[in-house]
Amino acid sequence: MEKRKCAFKSCAKSFTVKNPKKRFCSLSCKNKGAYQYKLGYYFWEIEKFKERRKNIQILEYLIKQNKTIVLLSELKLLGFEKNSSFLPFKNNLNETVFRFGNILMTLISKTECKIHEI
């Protein structure tokens, strides 16, 4: 059996290895190492994912308040990130539609949008 040092940078544990491919001392260190790797190489995607989740929460809140037509300036005040949506598409009325989870946001004008659940 071989003795190794954990590959996770913040962990300094040494451990014995039966499997020669094993690099981490525990599952926790393996998961933390994978997260650190993703932060280093996919930071932009992780940030966009967090912004999308926040946008969904804001839109769900507005739907619970029975607000279906909202000013874009109001959304901005609530912390909505307009640039974090997926690619927009056009509906039958040729309006631009953004999808956030199971919620659609349709641009009615340059200052107003309509939100509804799918």
PDB file of C-alpha atoms in Angstrom:
ATOM      1  CA  MET A   1       0.000   0.000   0.000  1.00  0.00           C
ATOM      2  CA  GLU A   2       1.163   3.446  -0.929  1.00  0.00           C
ATOM      3  CA  LYS A   3       0.899   6.616   1.163  1.00  0.00           C
ATOM      4  CA  ARG A   4      -0.252   9.818  -0.586  1.00  0.00           C
ATOM      5  CA  LYS A   5      -1.133  13.404   0.158  1.00  0.00           C
ATOM      6  CA  CYS A   6      -4.679  14.570  -0.641  1.00  0.00           C
ATOM      7  CA  ALA A   7      -4.951  16.367  -4.008  1.00  0.00           C
ATOM      8  CA  PHE A   8      -7.345  18.985  -2.585  1.00  0.00           C
ATOM      9  CA  LYS A   9      -5.188  22.086  -1.994  1.00  0.00           C
ATOM     10  CA  SER A  10      -6.697  23.044   1.374  1.00  0.00           C
ATOM     11  CA  CYS A  11      -6.361  19.537   2.825  1.00  0.00           C
ATOM     12  CA  ALA A  12      -2.974  18.376   4.112  1.00  0.00           C
ATOM     13  CA  LYS A  13      -3.964  14.824   5.104  1.00  0.00           C
ATOM     14  CA  SER A  14      -1.896  11.821   4.163  1.00  0.00           C
ATOM     15  CA  PHE A  15      -3.721   8.566   3.503  1.00  0.00           C
ATOM     16  CA  THR A  16      -2.964   5.019   2.402  1.00  0.00           C
ATOM     17  CA  VAL A  17      -4.071   3.985  -1.061  1.00  0.00           C
ATOM     18  CA  LYS A  18      -5.242   0.606  -2.306  1.00  0.00           C
ATOM     19  CA  ASN A  19      -6.415   1.949  -5.663  1.00  0.00           C
ATOM     20  CA  PRO A  20      -3.538   3.653  -7.584  1.00  0.00           C
ATOM     21  CA  LYS A  21      -5.998   6.128  -9.194  1.00  0.00           C
ATOM     22  CA  LYS A  22      -7.258   7.539  -5.895  1.00  0.00           C
ATOM     23  CA  ARG A  23      -6.225  11.199  -5.436  1.00  0.00           C
ATOM     24  CA  PHE A  24      -8.402  12.480  -2.596  1.00  0.00           C
ATOM     25  CA  CYS A  25      -8.576  11.357   1.030  1.00  0.00           C
ATOM     26  CA  SER A  26     -12.393  11.511   1.215  1.00  0.00           C
ATOM     27  CA  LEU A  27     -15.520  12.106  -0.822  1.00  0.00           C
ATOM     28  CA  SER A  28     -15.842  15.549   0.753  1.00  0.00           C
ATOM     29  CA  CYS A  29     -12.378  16.573  -0.477  1.00  0.00           C
ATOM     30  CA  LYS A  30     -13.167  15.165  -3.921  1.00  0.00           C
ATOM     31  CA  ASN A  31     -16.360  17.266  -4.141  1.00  0.00           C
ATOM     32  CA  LYS A  32     -14.615  20.403  -2.877  1.00  0.00           C
ATOM     33  CA  GLY A  33     -11.804  19.867  -5.388  1.00  0.00           C
ATOM     34  CA  ALA A  34     -14.319  19.498  -8.237  1.00  0.00           C
ATOM     35  CA  TYR A  35     -16.067  22.720  -7.157  1.00  0.00           C
ATOM     36  CA  GLN A  36     -12.753  24.618  -7.020  1.00  0.00           C
ATOM     37  CA  TYR A  37     -11.918  23.323 -10.492  1.00  0.00           C
ATOM     38  CA  LYS A  38     -15.281  24.502 -11.845  1.00  0.00           C
ATOM     39  CA  LEU A  39     -14.823  27.913 -10.249  1.00  0.00           C
ATOM     40  CA  GLY A  40     -11.464  28.269 -11.948  1.00  0.00           C
ATOM     41  CA  TYR A  41     -12.506  27.198 -15.434  1.00  0.00           C
ATOM     42  CA  TYR A  42     -16.258  27.841 -15.601  1.00  0.00           C
ATOM     43  CA  PHE A  43     -16.662  30.941 -13.432  1.00  0.00           C
ATOM     44  CA  TRP A  44     -18.800  32.773 -15.994  1.00  0.00           C
ATOM     45  CA  GLU A  45     -21.274  29.878 -16.292  1.00  0.00           C
ATOM     46  CA  ILE A  46     -21.618  29.551 -12.520  1.00  0.00           C
ATOM     47  CA  GLU A  47     -22.296  33.284 -12.148  1.00  0.00           C
ATOM     48  CA  LYS A  48     -24.912  33.219 -14.934  1.00  0.00           C
ATOM     49  CA  PHE A  49     -26.583  30.213 -13.309  1.00  0.00           C
ATOM     50  CA  LYS A  50     -26.817  32.087  -9.985  1.00  0.00           C
ATOM     51  CA  GLU A  51     -28.251  35.162 -11.754  1.00  0.00           C
ATOM     52  CA  ARG A  52     -30.856  33.011 -13.548  1.00  0.00           C
ATOM     53  CA  ARG A  53     -31.913  31.437 -10.258  1.00  0.00           C
ATOM     54  CA  LYS A  54     -32.276  34.892  -8.702  1.00  0.00           C
ATOM     55  CA  ASN A  55     -34.339  36.066 -11.709  1.00  0.00           C
ATOM     56  CA  ILE A  56     -36.654  33.069 -11.340  1.00  0.00           C
ATOM     57  CA  GLN A  57     -37.172  33.875  -7.654  1.00  0.00           C
ATOM     58  CA  ILE A  58     -38.015  37.503  -8.504  1.00  0.00           C
ATOM     59  CA  LEU A  59     -40.488  36.465 -11.212  1.00  0.00           C
ATOM     60  CA  GLU A  60     -42.103  33.861  -8.931  1.00  0.00           C
ATOM     61  CA  TYR A  61     -42.510  36.548  -6.261  1.00  0.00           C
ATOM     62  CA  LEU A  62     -44.210  38.886  -8.746  1.00  0.00           C
ATOM     63  CA  ILE A  63     -46.558  36.134  -9.929  1.00  0.00           C
ATOM     64  CA  LYS A  64     -47.556  35.406  -6.310  1.00  0.00           C
ATOM     65  CA  GLN A  65     -48.321  39.125  -5.941  1.00  0.00           C
ATOM     66  CA  ASN A  66     -50.580  38.842  -9.046  1.00  0.00           C
ATOM     67  CA  LYS A  67     -48.433  41.313 -11.003  1.00  0.00           C
ATOM     68  CA  THR A  68     -48.473  40.219 -14.618  1.00  0.00           C
ATOM     69  CA  ILE A  69     -47.432  43.455 -16.301  1.00  0.00           C
ATOM     70  CA  VAL A  70     -44.237  44.923 -14.889  1.00  0.00           C
ATOM     71  CA  LEU A  71     -42.014  47.845 -15.826  1.00  0.00           C
ATOM     72  CA  LEU A  72     -38.436  46.891 -16.667  1.00  0.00           C
ATOM     73  CA  SER A  73     -37.260  49.622 -14.295  1.00  0.00           C
ATOM     74  CA  GLU A  74     -39.145  47.876 -11.444  1.00  0.00           C
ATOM     75  CA  LEU A  75     -37.437  44.600 -12.303  1.00  0.00           C
ATOM     76  CA  LYS A  76     -34.074  46.315 -12.236  1.00  0.00           C
ATOM     77  CA  LEU A  77     -34.814  47.752  -8.772  1.00  0.00           C
ATOM     78  CA  LEU A  78     -35.600  44.239  -7.540  1.00  0.00           C
ATOM     79  CA  GLY A  79     -32.164  43.049  -8.735  1.00  0.00           C
ATOM     80  CA  PHE A  80     -33.262  41.402 -11.984  1.00  0.00           C
ATOM     81  CA  GLU A  81     -30.416  40.722 -14.451  1.00  0.00           C
ATOM     82  CA  LYS A  82     -31.827  41.089 -17.957  1.00  0.00           C
ATOM     83  CA  ASN A  83     -28.673  39.764 -19.633  1.00  0.00           C
ATOM     84  CA  SER A  84     -28.680  36.425 -17.831  1.00  0.00           C
ATOM     85  CA  SER A  85     -31.532  34.781 -19.741  1.00  0.00           C
ATOM     86  CA  PHE A  86     -31.219  32.094 -22.343  1.00  0.00           C
ATOM     87  CA  LEU A  87     -31.671  32.993 -25.997  1.00  0.00           C
ATOM     88  CA  PRO A  88     -34.940  34.835 -26.601  1.00  0.00           C
ATOM     89  CA  PHE A  89     -37.477  33.692 -29.162  1.00  0.00           C
ATOM     90  CA  LYS A  90     -40.435  35.260 -30.969  1.00  0.00           C
ATOM     91  CA  ASN A  91     -44.026  34.223 -30.259  1.00  0.00           C
ATOM     92  CA  ASN A  92     -46.990  34.193 -32.691  1.00  0.00           C
ATOM     93  CA  LEU A  93     -47.476  37.949 -32.251  1.00  0.00           C
ATOM     94  CA  ASN A  94     -43.801  38.565 -33.079  1.00  0.00           C
ATOM     95  CA  GLU A  95     -43.041  39.650 -29.500  1.00  0.00           C
ATOM     96  CA  THR A  96     -39.700  38.825 -27.899  1.00  0.00           C
ATOM     97  CA  VAL A  97     -40.053  36.161 -25.211  1.00  0.00           C
ATOM     98  CA  PHE A  98     -37.494  35.128 -22.577  1.00  0.00           C
ATOM     99  CA  ARG A  99     -37.811  31.887 -20.636  1.00  0.00           C
ATOM    100  CA  PHE A 100     -36.784  31.618 -16.987  1.00  0.00           C
ATOM    101  CA  GLY A 101     -37.516  28.122 -15.728  1.00  0.00           C
ATOM    102  CA  ASN A 102     -41.266  27.625 -16.138  1.00  0.00           C
ATOM    103  CA  ILE A 103     -41.934  31.365 -16.417  1.00  0.00           C
ATOM    104  CA  LEU A 104     -42.138  33.324 -19.658  1.00  0.00           C
ATOM    105  CA  MET A 105     -41.361  37.022 -19.830  1.00  0.00           C
ATOM    106  CA  THR A 106     -42.763  38.744 -22.939  1.00  0.00           C
ATOM    107  CA  LEU A 107     -41.566  42.216 -23.899  1.00  0.00           C
ATOM    108  CA  ILE A 108     -44.644  44.305 -24.640  1.00  0.00           C
ATOM    109  CA  SER A 109     -42.746  47.546 -25.223  1.00  0.00           C
ATOM    110  CA  LYS A 110     -39.280  48.915 -24.519  1.00  0.00           C
ATOM    111  CA  THR A 111     -40.279  49.640 -20.919  1.00  0.00           C
ATOM    112  CA  GLU A 112     -42.912  46.982 -20.101  1.00  0.00           C
ATOM    113  CA  CYS A 113     -43.060  43.218 -19.960  1.00  0.00           C
ATOM    114  CA  LYS A 114     -45.703  40.624 -19.237  1.00  0.00           C
ATOM    115  CA  ILE A 115     -44.902  37.575 -17.088  1.00  0.00           C
ATOM    116  CA  HIS A 116     -46.811  34.303 -16.892  1.00  0.00           C
ATOM    117  CA  GLU A 117     -46.224  30.697 -15.979  1.00  0.00           C
ATOM    118  CA  ILE A 118     -46.155  27.936 -18.562  1.00  0.00           C
TER     119      ILE A 118
END
